[in-house]
Amino acid sequence: MKKLKFLALSVIMISAVSCKDTKKETEETTAETETTTTENTATSEGTYTVINDSTKVSFTAYKTTDKVAVGGTFKEIKLSNTTEGKTPLEALNGTKFSIPVSSLFTNETTGTRDPKILKFFFGAMKNTANIDGEFKVATDNTCSIDVVLNGKTANIPMKYTANGDTRASFDGVMNLENWDALGAVASINKACEALHTGKDGISKTWSEVAVHADVAFNKK
C-alpha cells in the first residue's frame, strides 16, 4: 500500500514539473513571436524620397440631399521643394504641389460634366488655373495640407495610412466655405439643377468634398 502511495505521489510530482516546463516554453515562444511581429511591422530604416510622377490625387463630391457621390481625379500634379527623410512623412514635410485644374477628369460618358465643373465651379472663383499647396507634418507626426484656392489659403487635416514600406495614402475633407467658395457651389448647382435634384424634389450640391492622395517613395 505504501509503495502504491509513493508511486502515485511520484507521478503527480513529475506531471507538475512537466507542466511548468511546458508553460515556460510556451511563454518564451509567445514572447519571441510577439517581438518578431513588432519588428516586422515597424518601418525599416533608410532614406526616403518621393517619386514625383507617381503621386495621384482624387476627390469625391456629393449631390442631392441623399448625398450621392460623384468621383473624379486630377491627371497631373507637380511637386517641388522635395527632400530626403528617415521616414516617408519626413520626406514629404514641406513638399509643395501644384495641380492644373485643366487636368480634371471625372470619366463621365457624355463628356459634359468636366466642362461644366471647369466653367461653373472653378470659373466662378478667382485664380483657379492651379490648386496650389504645401504638405505639413507636425512634431507629433499628424499631417495636413495647406491649400490655396479662390485667393485664400486654408488647412485640411489628413489621415495617414502606410501601405507597406514605400507607399502611403492620405485622406481628408475639404469644406469649401473655408475658401469662401459657397458662391461657386451655388453656381455649379444652378448649372446642374436637374441632375442634382433628388427624389424629394430638392436640388443640392454639397460644400463638403473628400480628398485622397496616393504617394510612392524611393528608399535607399
Coordinates of N, CA, C and O in Angstrom, one line a residue, residues 41 43-44 47-56 87-89 91-92 135 159-171 212-219:
T41 N 6.5 44.7 -38.4 CA 5.5 45.8 -38.7 C 6.1 47.2 -38.6 O 5.5 48.1 -39.1
T43 N 8.5 50.4 -39.5 CA 9.1 50.9 -40.7 C 10.6 50.7 -40.6 O 11.3 51.1 -39.6
S44 N 11.2 50.1 -41.6 CA 12.6 49.8 -41.6 C 13.4 51.1 -41.9 O 12.9 52.1 -42.5
T47 N 16.7 55.9 -46.2 CA 16.5 57.2 -46.6 C 15.4 57.2 -47.7 O 15.5 56.5 -48.7
Y48 N 14.3 58.0 -47.5 CA 13.2 58.0 -48.3 C 13.1 59.3 -49.2 O 13.4 60.4 -48.7
T49 N 12.7 59.2 -50.4 CA 12.4 60.3 -51.3 C 11.1 60.1 -52.0 O 10.8 58.9 -52.3
V50 N 10.4 61.1 -52.3 CA 9.1 61.0 -53.0 C 9.4 60.7 -54.5 O 10.2 61.4 -55.1
I51 N 8.6 59.8 -55.1 CA 8.7 59.6 -56.5 C 7.7 60.6 -57.2 O 6.5 60.4 -57.1
N52 N 8.2 61.6 -57.8 CA 7.3 62.7 -58.2 C 6.2 62.3 -59.1 O 5.0 62.7 -58.9
D53 N 6.5 61.5 -60.2 CA 5.4 61.2 -61.1 C 4.5 60.1 -60.7 O 3.7 59.6 -61.5
S54 N 4.6 59.6 -59.5 CA 3.8 58.5 -59.0 C 2.6 59.0 -58.2 O 1.7 58.2 -57.9
T55 N 2.6 60.3 -57.8 CA 1.6 60.8 -56.9 C 0.3 60.9 -57.6 O 0.2 61.5 -58.7
K56 N -0.8 60.4 -57.0 CA -2.1 60.5 -57.6 C -3.1 61.2 -56.7 O -3.1 60.9 -55.5
T87 N 12.0 58.9 -42.7 CA 10.6 58.3 -42.8 C 9.9 58.9 -44.0 O 10.3 60.0 -44.4
P88 N 8.9 58.2 -44.5 CA 8.1 58.8 -45.6 C 7.5 60.2 -45.2 O 7.5 61.1 -46.0
L89 N 7.0 60.3 -44.0 CA 6.4 61.6 -43.6 C 7.5 62.7 -43.5 O 7.3 63.8 -43.9
A91 N 10.1 62.8 -45.4 CA 10.5 63.2 -46.7 C 9.4 64.1 -47.4 O 9.7 64.9 -48.2
L92 N 8.2 63.9 -46.9 CA 7.1 64.7 -47.5 C 7.0 66.1 -46.9 O 6.4 67.0 -47.5
F135 N 2.5 70.4 -48.1 CA 2.3 69.3 -47.2 C 3.1 69.6 -45.9 O 4.2 70.0 -45.9
K159 N -5.6 62.1 -42.8 CA -5.3 60.9 -42.2 C -4.3 60.1 -43.0 O -4.4 60.0 -44.2
Y160 N -3.2 59.6 -42.3 CA -2.1 59.0 -43.0 C -2.2 57.4 -42.8 O -2.4 56.9 -41.7
T161 N -2.1 56.7 -44.0 CA -2.1 55.2 -43.9 C -0.9 54.7 -44.7 O -0.7 55.0 -45.8
A162 N -0.1 53.9 -44.0 CA 1.1 53.3 -44.6 C 0.7 52.1 -45.4 O 0.0 51.2 -44.8
N163 N 1.0 52.0 -46.6 CA 0.7 50.8 -47.4 C 2.0 50.1 -47.8 O 2.5 50.2 -48.9
G164 N 2.5 49.4 -46.8 CA 3.9 48.8 -47.0 C 4.9 49.8 -46.6 O 4.6 50.9 -46.0
D165 N 6.1 49.5 -47.0 CA 7.3 50.4 -46.6 C 7.5 51.6 -47.5 O 8.1 52.6 -47.1
T166 N 7.0 51.5 -48.7 CA 7.3 52.6 -49.7 C 6.1 53.2 -50.3 O 6.2 53.9 -51.4
R167 N 4.9 53.0 -49.8 CA 3.7 53.6 -50.3 C 2.8 54.1 -49.1 O 2.8 53.5 -48.1
A168 N 2.1 55.2 -49.4 CA 1.2 55.8 -48.4 C 0.0 56.4 -49.0 O 0.1 56.8 -50.2
S169 N -1.0 56.5 -48.3 CA -2.2 57.2 -48.8 C -2.7 58.2 -47.7 O -2.4 58.1 -46.5
F170 N -3.4 59.3 -48.2 CA -3.8 60.3 -47.3 C -5.2 60.7 -47.6 O -5.6 60.8 -48.8
D171 N -6.0 60.9 -46.6 CA -7.5 61.2 -46.8 C -7.8 62.4 -45.9 O -7.4 62.5 -44.7
H212 N -8.3 62.6 -51.6 CA -7.5 61.4 -51.4 C -6.2 61.5 -52.2 O -6.3 62.0 -53.4
A213 N -5.1 61.1 -51.7 CA -3.8 61.1 -52.4 C -3.1 59.8 -52.1 O -3.1 59.3 -51.0
D214 N -2.4 59.3 -53.2 CA -1.6 58.1 -53.1 C -0.1 58.6 -53.4 O 0.1 59.2 -54.5
V215 N 0.8 58.2 -52.6 CA 2.2 58.7 -52.8 C 3.1 57.5 -52.7 O 3.0 56.6 -51.8
A216 N 4.1 57.4 -53.6 CA 5.1 56.3 -53.6 C 6.5 56.9 -53.3 O 6.7 58.1 -53.6
F217 N 7.4 56.1 -52.7 CA 8.7 56.6 -52.3 C 9.8 55.7 -52.8 O 9.6 54.5 -52.9
N218 N 10.9 56.3 -53.1 CA 12.2 55.5 -53.2 C 12.8 55.4 -51.9 O 12.7 56.3 -51.0
K219 N 13.4 54.2 -51.6 CA 14.1 54.0 -50.4 C 15.5 53.5 -50.6 O 15.7 52.6 -51.4

